[in-house]
Amino acid sequence: MNIRRWTVGVLAAALFVPGLAACNSESAEPTAAASSAPADPKEALRASTKELAAGNFTFTMAGDGLTGKGLVHKPSNSVQFDMAFDDGSGSSMAMEMVMIEKDSWVRIDFGELAESVPQFAKLKDKFQHIDQSKIKDSDALAVDLENPDPAGAEELFKAVTDVQKTGENTYTGKLDASGVTDAGAIDSDLVKALGDQAKALPFTAKLDDQGRLVELAIPVPAAGETKAHEIKVTYADYGKATAAQKPPADKVIEASPETYEMFQ
């Protein structure tokens, strides 16, 4: 599930309003699939992502101008997350998304922009209902529950070049992100901006007592227009997440034809 790519597509669709186009949870009890971490640090990290594939957990994410939290519940084919964006210049935006089976509901708060555009203000408390079966551009609205980890930790850990265990269930090292292509936490634009620095990004990772990943932090150095920041993802509630719920009917409007056109 590539949240970075997904949010860009949804925000673009939400902005295409008719007439405006020109203008902590405690860790779960051990399960049959869970086990203590292997002694080898690289193997421990790779093993730590296995239970993410079950798609039953909550998470938080933070990065350059982005913070968020959500849940993945593969048993009910549902996902929910809240994201807030701040470009550092006083402009902000927030989004809440619920996905259940083939349906999505998206609510956008356009922040300061809504004060000058009445149509945006009207959308602040409304969810736009989107029928995913009508979306042809799957990359623009991609919530793939066969790959449910929003950060792509498994892909990132495959790129680890050096790692040491530095404490109880704690690891530090470096990873080569230059060849990473399917991780939501690090996209191709960031890798390109970093250049050679992407080949030796530092990271820290923390596991729980069952060897499952609970925190991944990657300090990102400044490069060009990219300022120094930290990417941080946390996971919790393994096996205990609850199914996402549809928004109240009185808070839902149907997405416009213009919204669907953004994905064709």
CSV table of N, CA and C in Angstrom, one decimal, residues 17-84:
chain,number,residue,atom,x,y,z
A,17,VAL,N,-12.8,20.4,-8.2
A,17,VAL,CA,-14.1,20.6,-7.9
A,17,VAL,C,-14.8,21.3,-9.0
A,18,PRO,N,-16.1,20.8,-9.4
A,18,PRO,CA,-16.8,21.4,-10.5
A,18,PRO,C,-16.8,23.0,-10.4
A,19,GLY,N,-16.4,23.6,-11.5
A,19,GLY,CA,-16.5,25.1,-11.6
A,19,GLY,C,-15.2,25.7,-11.0
A,20,LEU,N,-14.2,24.9,-10.5
A,20,LEU,CA,-13.0,25.5,-10.0
A,20,LEU,C,-11.8,25.0,-10.7
A,21,ALA,N,-11.9,24.3,-11.8
A,21,ALA,CA,-10.7,23.7,-12.4
A,21,ALA,C,-9.8,24.8,-12.9
A,22,ALA,N,-10.3,26.0,-13.2
A,22,ALA,CA,-9.4,27.1,-13.7
A,22,ALA,C,-8.8,27.8,-12.5
A,23,CYS,N,-9.4,28.0,-11.6
A,23,CYS,CA,-8.9,28.7,-10.4
A,23,CYS,C,-8.0,27.7,-9.5
A,24,ASN,N,-1.5,4.1,22.3
A,24,ASN,CA,-0.3,3.3,21.9
A,24,ASN,C,-0.8,2.0,22.1
A,25,SER,N,-0.6,1.9,21.7
A,25,SER,CA,-1.3,0.6,21.9
A,25,SER,C,-0.4,-0.5,22.2
A,26,GLU,N,-0.9,-1.4,23.0
A,26,GLU,CA,0.0,-2.5,23.5
A,26,GLU,C,0.1,-3.5,22.4
A,27,SER,N,1.3,-4.2,22.4
A,27,SER,CA,1.5,-5.3,21.4
A,27,SER,C,0.5,-6.4,21.6
A,28,ALA,N,0.2,-7.1,20.5
A,28,ALA,CA,-0.7,-8.3,20.6
A,28,ALA,C,0.0,-9.4,21.3
A,29,GLU,N,-0.8,-10.4,21.8
A,29,GLU,CA,-0.2,-11.6,22.4
A,29,GLU,C,0.5,-12.4,21.2
A,30,PRO,N,1.5,-13.1,21.5
A,30,PRO,CA,2.1,-13.9,20.4
A,30,PRO,C,1.2,-14.8,19.7
A,31,THR,N,1.3,-14.8,18.3
A,31,THR,CA,0.5,-15.7,17.5
A,31,THR,C,1.4,-16.8,17.0
A,32,ALA,N,0.7,-17.7,16.3
A,32,ALA,CA,1.4,-18.9,15.8
A,32,ALA,C,2.5,-18.5,14.8
A,33,ALA,N,2.3,-17.3,14.1
A,33,ALA,CA,3.3,-16.9,13.1
A,33,ALA,C,4.5,-16.1,13.7
A,34,ALA,N,4.2,-15.7,15.0
A,34,ALA,CA,5.2,-14.8,15.6
A,34,ALA,C,6.3,-15.6,16.2
A,35,SER,N,7.5,-15.0,16.3
A,35,SER,CA,8.6,-15.7,16.9
A,35,SER,C,9.6,-14.7,17.4
A,36,SER,N,10.6,-15.1,18.3
A,36,SER,CA,11.6,-14.1,18.7
A,36,SER,C,12.5,-13.8,17.6
A,37,ALA,N,13.3,-12.7,17.7
A,37,ALA,CA,14.1,-12.3,16.6
A,37,ALA,C,15.3,-13.2,16.4
A,38,PRO,N,15.7,-13.5,15.2
A,38,PRO,CA,16.9,-14.3,14.9
A,38,PRO,C,18.2,-13.6,15.5
A,39,ALA,N,19.2,-14.3,15.7
A,39,ALA,CA,20.4,-13.7,16.3
A,39,ALA,C,21.1,-12.8,15.3
A,40,ASP,N,21.1,-13.2,14.0
A,40,ASP,CA,21.8,-12.3,13.0
A,40,ASP,C,20.9,-11.1,12.8
A,41,PRO,N,21.5,-9.9,12.9
A,41,PRO,CA,20.8,-8.6,12.8
A,41,PRO,C,20.0,-8.4,11.5
A,42,LYS,N,20.6,-8.8,10.4
A,42,LYS,CA,19.9,-8.6,9.1
A,42,LYS,C,18.7,-9.6,9.0
A,43,GLU,N,18.9,-10.8,9.5
A,43,GLU,CA,17.8,-11.7,9.4
A,43,GLU,C,16.7,-11.3,10.4
A,44,ALA,N,17.1,-10.7,11.5
A,44,ALA,CA,16.1,-10.2,12.5
A,44,ALA,C,15.2,-9.2,11.9
A,45,LEU,N,15.8,-8.2,11.1
A,45,LEU,CA,15.1,-7.2,10.5
A,45,LEU,C,14.1,-7.7,9.4
A,46,ARG,N,14.6,-8.6,8.6
A,46,ARG,CA,13.8,-9.2,7.6
A,46,ARG,C,12.7,-10.0,8.1
A,47,ALA,N,12.9,-10.7,9.2
A,47,ALA,CA,11.9,-11.5,9.8
A,47,ALA,C,10.8,-10.6,10.5
A,48,SER,N,11.3,-9.4,10.9
A,48,SER,CA,10.4,-8.5,11.7
A,48,SER,C,9.2,-8.0,10.9
A,49,THR,N,9.3,-8.1,9.5
A,49,THR,CA,8.2,-7.6,8.7
A,49,THR,C,7.2,-8.7,8.3
A,50,LYS,N,7.4,-9.9,8.6
A,50,LYS,CA,6.6,-11.0,8.1
A,50,LYS,C,5.1,-10.9,8.5
A,51,GLU,N,4.9,-10.5,9.8
A,51,GLU,CA,3.5,-10.4,10.2
A,51,GLU,C,2.8,-9.2,9.7
A,52,LEU,N,3.5,-8.2,9.1
A,52,LEU,CA,2.8,-7.1,8.5
A,52,LEU,C,2.0,-7.6,7.3
A,53,ALA,N,2.5,-8.7,6.7
A,53,ALA,CA,1.8,-9.3,5.5
A,53,ALA,C,0.4,-9.8,5.9
A,54,ALA,N,0.1,-10.1,7.1
A,54,ALA,CA,-1.2,-10.5,7.6
A,54,ALA,C,-2.2,-9.3,7.5
A,55,GLY,N,-1.7,-8.1,7.4
A,55,GLY,CA,-2.6,-7.0,7.3
A,55,GLY,C,-3.5,-6.7,8.4
A,56,ASN,N,-3.0,-6.8,9.6
A,56,ASN,CA,-3.9,-6.5,10.8
A,56,ASN,C,-3.1,-5.8,11.8
A,57,PHE,N,-3.0,-4.5,11.7
A,57,PHE,CA,-2.2,-3.6,12.6
A,57,PHE,C,-2.6,-2.2,12.5
A,58,THR,N,-2.1,-1.4,13.4
A,58,THR,CA,-2.3,0.1,13.3
A,58,THR,C,-0.9,0.7,13.1
A,59,PHE,N,-0.8,1.9,12.6
A,59,PHE,CA,0.5,2.5,12.3
A,59,PHE,C,0.4,4.0,12.5
A,60,THR,N,1.6,4.6,12.6
A,60,THR,CA,1.7,6.1,12.5
A,60,THR,C,2.8,6.4,11.5
A,61,MET,N,2.8,7.5,10.8
A,61,MET,CA,3.8,7.9,9.9
A,61,MET,C,4.2,9.4,10.1
A,62,ALA,N,5.4,9.7,9.9
A,62,ALA,CA,5.8,11.1,9.9
A,62,ALA,C,7.0,11.3,8.9
A,63,GLY,N,7.0,12.5,8.3
A,63,GLY,CA,8.1,12.8,7.3
A,63,GLY,C,8.2,14.2,7.1
A,64,ASP,N,8.6,14.6,6.0
A,64,ASP,CA,8.8,16.0,5.6
A,64,ASP,C,7.5,16.7,5.4
A,65,GLY,N,6.9,17.4,6.4
A,65,GLY,CA,5.7,18.0,6.3
A,65,GLY,C,4.4,17.2,6.3
A,66,LEU,N,4.6,15.9,6.7
A,66,LEU,CA,3.5,14.9,6.8
A,66,LEU,C,3.5,14.2,8.1
A,67,THR,N,2.3,14.1,8.7
A,67,THR,CA,2.1,13.3,9.8
A,67,THR,C,0.8,12.5,9.6
A,68,GLY,N,0.7,11.3,10.2
A,68,GLY,CA,-0.5,10.5,10.0
A,68,GLY,C,-0.6,9.3,10.9
A,69,LYS,N,-1.7,8.7,10.9
A,69,LYS,CA,-2.0,7.5,11.6
A,69,LYS,C,-3.1,6.7,10.9
A,70,GLY,N,-3.2,5.4,11.1
A,70,GLY,CA,-4.2,4.6,10.5
A,70,GLY,C,-4.2,3.2,10.9
A,71,LEU,N,-5.1,2.4,10.2
A,71,LEU,CA,-5.2,1.0,10.5
A,71,LEU,C,-5.3,0.3,9.2
A,72,VAL,N,-4.9,-1.0,9.2
A,72,VAL,CA,-5.0,-1.9,8.1
A,72,VAL,C,-5.7,-3.1,8.7
A,73,HIS,N,-6.8,-3.6,8.0
A,73,HIS,CA,-7.5,-4.7,8.5
A,73,HIS,C,-7.9,-5.6,7.3
A,74,LYS,N,-6.9,-6.4,6.9
A,74,LYS,CA,-7.1,-7.3,5.8
A,74,LYS,C,-8.3,-8.3,5.9
A,75,PRO,N,-8.6,-8.8,7.1
A,75,PRO,CA,-9.7,-9.7,7.2
A,75,PRO,C,-11.0,-9.1,6.7
A,76,SER,N,-11.2,-7.8,6.8
A,76,SER,CA,-12.4,-7.1,6.3
A,76,SER,C,-12.1,-6.3,5.0
A,77,ASN,N,-10.9,-6.5,4.5
A,77,ASN,CA,-10.5,-5.7,3.3
A,77,ASN,C,-10.7,-4.2,3.5
A,78,SER,N,-10.3,-3.7,4.6
A,78,SER,CA,-10.5,-2.3,4.9
A,78,SER,C,-9.2,-1.6,5.4
A,79,VAL,N,-9.2,-0.3,5.1
A,79,VAL,CA,-8.1,0.5,5.5
A,79,VAL,C,-8.6,1.9,6.0
A,80,GLN,N,-8.0,2.5,6.9
A,80,GLN,CA,-8.4,3.8,7.3
A,80,GLN,C,-7.2,4.6,7.7
A,81,PHE,N,-7.1,5.9,7.3
A,81,PHE,CA,-6.0,6.7,7.8
A,81,PHE,C,-6.3,8.2,7.8
A,82,ASP,N,-5.6,8.9,8.6
A,82,ASP,CA,-5.7,10.4,8.7
A,82,ASP,C,-4.3,10.9,8.4
A,83,MET,N,-4.2,11.9,7.5
A,83,MET,CA,-3.0,12.5,7.2
A,83,MET,C,-3.1,14.0,7.3
A,84,ALA,N,-2.0,14.7,7.7
A,84,ALA,CA,-2.0,16.1,7.7
A,84,ALA,C,-0.7,16.6,7.0
